[in-house]
PDB file of C-alpha atoms in Angstrom:
ATOM      1  CA  UNK A  82      10.637 -24.302  18.394  1.00 54.00           C
ATOM      2  CA  UNK A  83      12.733 -26.218  20.892  1.00 63.00           C
ATOM      3  CA  UNK A  84      16.433 -25.801  21.548  1.00 77.00           C
ATOM      4  CA  UNK A  85      16.674 -22.287  20.153  1.00 83.00           C
ATOM      5  CA  UNK A  86      20.101 -20.886  20.879  1.00 90.00           C
ATOM      6  CA  UNK A  87      20.643 -17.250  21.813  1.00 93.00           C
ATOM      7  CA  UNK A  88      21.626 -14.826  19.092  1.00 94.00           C
ATOM      8  CA  UNK A  89      24.359 -12.204  19.436  1.00 96.00           C
ATOM      9  CA  UNK A  90      23.966  -8.740  17.979  1.00 96.00           C
ATOM     10  CA  UNK A  91      26.221  -5.713  18.347  1.00 97.00           C
ATOM     11  CA  UNK A  92      24.818  -2.286  17.548  1.00 96.00           C
ATOM     12  CA  UNK A  93      26.396   1.179  17.348  1.00 95.00           C
ATOM     13  CA  UNK A  94      25.464   3.906  19.818  1.00 96.00           C
ATOM     14  CA  UNK A  95      26.924   7.401  20.041  1.00 95.00           C
ATOM     15  CA  UNK A  96      25.700   7.935  23.621  1.00 96.00           C
ATOM     16  CA  UNK A  97      26.905   4.939  25.621  1.00 97.00           C
ATOM     17  CA  UNK A  98      25.743   6.203  29.050  1.00 97.00           C
ATOM     18  CA  UNK A  99      22.237   7.150  27.840  1.00 98.00           C
ATOM     19  CA  UNK A 100      21.770   3.854  25.961  1.00 98.00           C
ATOM     20  CA  UNK A 101      23.152   1.884  28.900  1.00 98.00           C
ATOM     21  CA  UNK A 102      20.458   3.459  31.098  1.00 98.00           C
ATOM     22  CA  UNK A 103      17.747   2.834  28.441  1.00 98.00           C
ATOM     23  CA  UNK A 104      18.515  -0.871  28.030  1.00 98.00           C
ATOM     24  CA  UNK A 105      18.923  -1.397  31.766  1.00 97.00           C
ATOM     25  CA  UNK A 106      16.035   0.710  33.100  1.00 97.00           C
ATOM     26  CA  UNK A 107      13.491   0.923  30.268  1.00 97.00           C
ATOM     27  CA  UNK A 108      13.885  -2.535  28.694  1.00 97.00           C
ATOM     28  CA  UNK A 109      14.920  -4.173  32.024  1.00 97.00           C
ATOM     29  CA  UNK A 110      17.961  -5.882  30.492  1.00 98.00           C
ATOM     30  CA  UNK A 111      20.456  -7.368  32.911  1.00 98.00           C
ATOM     31  CA  UNK A 112      23.900  -5.872  32.327  1.00 98.00           C
ATOM     32  CA  UNK A 113      26.892  -8.150  31.773  1.00 97.00           C
ATOM     33  CA  UNK A 114      30.507  -7.336  30.985  1.00 97.00           C
ATOM     34  CA  UNK A 115      31.482  -3.859  29.879  1.00 97.00           C
ATOM     35  CA  UNK A 116      34.292  -1.443  29.116  1.00 96.00           C
ATOM     36  CA  UNK A 117      34.398   2.265  28.367  1.00 96.00           C
ATOM     37  CA  UNK A 118      33.569   1.388  24.713  1.00 97.00           C
ATOM     38  CA  UNK A 119      30.867  -1.313  24.983  1.00 97.00           C
ATOM     39  CA  UNK A 120      28.277  -2.960  27.287  1.00 98.00           C
ATOM     40  CA  UNK A 121      26.785  -6.481  27.138  1.00 98.00           C
ATOM     41  CA  UNK A 122      23.088  -6.979  27.951  1.00 98.00           C
ATOM     42  CA  UNK A 123      20.755  -9.937  28.366  1.00 98.00           C
ATOM     43  CA  UNK A 124      17.881  -9.104  26.000  1.00 97.00           C
ATOM     44  CA  UNK A 125      15.278 -11.789  26.747  1.00 96.00           C
ATOM     45  CA  UNK A 126      18.005 -14.441  26.855  1.00 95.00           C
ATOM     46  CA  UNK A 127      19.967 -13.098  23.870  1.00 96.00           C
ATOM     47  CA  UNK A 128      23.274 -11.231  23.908  1.00 97.00           C
ATOM     48  CA  UNK A 129      22.958  -7.605  22.851  1.00 97.00           C
ATOM     49  CA  UNK A 130      26.093  -5.478  22.872  1.00 98.00           C
ATOM     50  CA  UNK A 131      26.040  -1.713  22.508  1.00 98.00           C
ATOM     51  CA  UNK A 132      29.296  -0.363  21.064  1.00 97.00           C
ATOM     52  CA  UNK A 133      30.312   3.273  21.080  1.00 97.00           C
ATOM     53  CA  UNK A 134      30.506   4.817  17.612  1.00 94.00           C
ATOM     54  CA  UNK A 135      30.718   8.571  16.954  1.00 92.00           C
ATOM     55  CA  UNK A 136      27.443  10.100  15.823  1.00 88.00           C
ATOM     56  CA  UNK A 137      26.906  10.499  12.095  1.00 81.00           C
ATOM     57  CA  UNK A 138      24.720  13.537  11.488  1.00 74.00           C
ATOM     58  CA  UNK A 139      23.326  12.256   8.188  1.00 64.00           C
ATOM     59  CA  UNK A 140      22.112   8.898   9.508  1.00 64.00           C
ATOM     60  CA  UNK A 141      18.474   8.489   8.495  1.00 76.00           C
ATOM     61  CA  UNK A 142      16.531   5.272   8.732  1.00 78.00           C
ATOM     62  CA  UNK A 143      15.026   3.902   5.564  1.00 87.00           C
ATOM     63  CA  UNK A 144      11.340   2.968   5.783  1.00 90.00           C
ATOM     64  CA  UNK A 145       9.261   0.405   3.896  1.00 91.00           C
ATOM     65  CA  UNK A 146       5.458   0.424   3.745  1.00 90.00           C
ATOM     66  CA  UNK A 147       3.924  -2.559   5.577  1.00 91.00           C
ATOM     67  CA  UNK A 148       0.210  -2.810   6.426  1.00 87.00           C
ATOM     68  CA  UNK A 149      -0.209   0.956   6.087  1.00 89.00           C
ATOM     69  CA  UNK A 150       2.695   1.627   8.455  1.00 90.00           C
ATOM     70  CA  UNK A 151       6.161   2.982   7.750  1.00 91.00           C
ATOM     71  CA  UNK A 152       8.520   0.243   9.012  1.00 92.00           C
ATOM     72  CA  UNK A 153      12.084   1.388   9.789  1.00 90.00           C
ATOM     73  CA  UNK A 154      14.964  -0.496   8.183  1.00 92.00           C
ATOM     74  CA  UNK A 155      17.167  -1.781   9.685  1.00 92.00           C
ATOM     75  CA  UNK A 156      15.587  -2.911  12.931  1.00 95.00           C
ATOM     76  CA  UNK A 157      16.079  -5.737  15.425  1.00 95.00           C
ATOM     77  CA  UNK A 158      14.215  -7.258  18.337  1.00 96.00           C
ATOM     78  CA  UNK A 159      12.867 -10.432  19.865  1.00 96.00           C
ATOM     79  CA  UNK A 160       9.827 -12.653  19.288  1.00 97.00           C
ATOM     80  CA  UNK A 161       8.205 -12.925  22.716  1.00 97.00           C
ATOM     81  CA  UNK A 162       5.529 -15.219  24.133  1.00 96.00           C
ATOM     82  CA  UNK A 163       2.034 -13.693  23.651  1.00 96.00           C
ATOM     83  CA  UNK A 164       1.418 -12.771  27.305  1.00 96.00           C
ATOM     84  CA  UNK A 165       4.972 -11.474  27.750  1.00 97.00           C
ATOM     85  CA  UNK A 166       4.516  -9.189  24.734  1.00 98.00           C
ATOM     86  CA  UNK A 167       1.288  -7.753  26.168  1.00 97.00           C
ATOM     87  CA  UNK A 168       2.863  -7.098  29.575  1.00 97.00           C
ATOM     88  CA  UNK A 169       6.030  -5.637  28.030  1.00 98.00           C
ATOM     89  CA  UNK A 170       3.994  -3.305  25.786  1.00 98.00           C
ATOM     90  CA  UNK A 171       2.044  -2.011  28.793  1.00 98.00           C
ATOM     91  CA  UNK A 172       5.293  -1.472  30.750  1.00 97.00           C
ATOM     92  CA  UNK A 173       6.772   0.500  27.849  1.00 98.00           C
ATOM     93  CA  UNK A 174       3.633   2.663  27.605  1.00 98.00           C
ATOM     94  CA  UNK A 175       3.799   3.343  31.361  1.00 98.00           C
ATOM     95  CA  UNK A 176       7.451   4.406  30.964  1.00 97.00           C
ATOM     96  CA  UNK A 177       6.485   6.887  28.251  1.00 97.00           C
ATOM     97  CA  UNK A 178       8.081   5.190  25.245  1.00 97.00           C
ATOM     98  CA  UNK A 179       7.311   7.049  22.023  1.00 97.00           C
ATOM     99  CA  UNK A 180       6.380   4.353  19.528  1.00 98.00           C
ATOM    100  CA  UNK A 181       7.124   4.572  15.810  1.00 96.00           C
ATOM    101  CA  UNK A 182       4.346   2.001  15.422  1.00 97.00           C
ATOM    102  CA  UNK A 183       2.069   1.489  18.429  1.00 97.00           C
ATOM    103  CA  UNK A 184       1.468  -2.112  19.524  1.00 98.00           C
ATOM    104  CA  UNK A 185      -1.138  -3.707  17.256  1.00 97.00           C
ATOM    105  CA  UNK A 186      -2.276  -7.076  15.840  1.00 96.00           C
ATOM    106  CA  UNK A 187      -1.387  -8.064  12.271  1.00 93.00           C
ATOM    107  CA  UNK A 188      -3.207 -10.791  10.324  1.00 92.00           C
ATOM    108  CA  UNK A 189      -5.896 -11.019  13.014  1.00 92.00           C
ATOM    109  CA  UNK A 190      -7.743 -14.325  12.733  1.00 92.00           C
ATOM    110  CA  UNK A 191      -5.431 -15.467   9.912  1.00 91.00           C
ATOM    111  CA  UNK A 192      -2.392 -17.708   9.620  1.00 92.00           C
ATOM    112  CA  UNK A 193       0.544 -15.881  11.181  1.00 92.00           C
ATOM    113  CA  UNK A 194      -1.531 -13.692  13.529  1.00 94.00           C
ATOM    114  CA  UNK A 195       0.966 -11.583  15.440  1.00 96.00           C
ATOM    115  CA  UNK A 196       1.357  -8.589  17.699  1.00 98.00           C
ATOM    116  CA  UNK A 197       4.089  -6.073  16.868  1.00 98.00           C
ATOM    117  CA  UNK A 198       5.466  -2.709  17.989  1.00 98.00           C
ATOM    118  CA  UNK A 199       8.360  -0.461  16.947  1.00 97.00           C
ATOM    119  CA  UNK A 200      10.319   2.214  18.818  1.00 98.00           C
ATOM    120  CA  UNK A 201      13.809   3.746  18.891  1.00 97.00           C
ATOM    121  CA  UNK A 202      16.592   3.570  21.448  1.00 97.00           C
ATOM    122  CA  UNK A 203      18.289   6.873  22.423  1.00 96.00           C
ATOM    123  CA  UNK A 204      20.864   6.434  19.611  1.00 94.00           C
ATOM    124  CA  UNK A 205      18.136   6.076  16.971  1.00 93.00           C
ATOM    125  CA  UNK A 206      18.387   2.291  16.522  1.00 95.00           C
ATOM    126  CA  UNK A 207      14.973   0.865  15.618  1.00 96.00           C
ATOM    127  CA  UNK A 208      13.611  -2.041  17.662  1.00 97.00           C
ATOM    128  CA  UNK A 209      10.699  -4.337  16.851  1.00 98.00           C
ATOM    129  CA  UNK A 210       9.223  -6.692  19.385  1.00 98.00           C
ATOM    130  CA  UNK A 211       6.606  -9.132  18.193  1.00 97.00           C
ATOM    131  CA  UNK A 212       4.658 -12.168  19.279  1.00 97.00           C
ATOM    132  CA  UNK A 213       2.711 -14.868  17.486  1.00 96.00           C
ATOM    133  CA  UNK A 214      -0.666 -16.084  18.669  1.00 93.00           C
ATOM    134  CA  UNK A 215       0.638 -19.552  17.643  1.00 94.00           C
ATOM    135  CA  UNK A 216       4.455 -19.669  17.716  1.00 93.00           C
ATOM    136  CA  UNK A 217       4.351 -22.647  15.338  1.00 92.00           C
ATOM    137  CA  UNK A 218       3.255 -20.154  12.644  1.00 92.00           C
ATOM    138  CA  UNK A 219       6.450 -18.087  12.935  1.00 92.00           C
ATOM    139  CA  UNK A 220       7.488 -19.074   9.389  1.00 89.00           C
ATOM    140  CA  UNK A 221       4.042 -19.938   7.995  1.00 87.00           C
ATOM    141  CA  UNK A 222       3.155 -18.702   4.504  1.00 82.00           C
TER     142      UNK A 222
END
């Protein structure tokens, strides 16, 4: 897992100021360039851009059943080191994040053991952050 390059993702938000505050103050993302229509953030070394888009009243997330949970689709996030995930999850709990899926361990003691959690940003975009006990098992079957 060496020489991983940063990804770039741009997501729609209908409340630029509220999401700007969320990514900066709740997720602790460093803010980069911006305009009155978009804001760049450093999301664990990756470039996340929030772009203003008018709210669509009928937007509902689709969900798929996974391990007895209802996983929102689409979603995005970052695979974090194990200890970073644990610390980040505790920080989010302390900040009062309402989780769609509380932090938990999947495949405990098995190949691909991982921690995961899901929550929404203020615009309703679903985020998943996860971590692998052994990062070399990221793509293990």
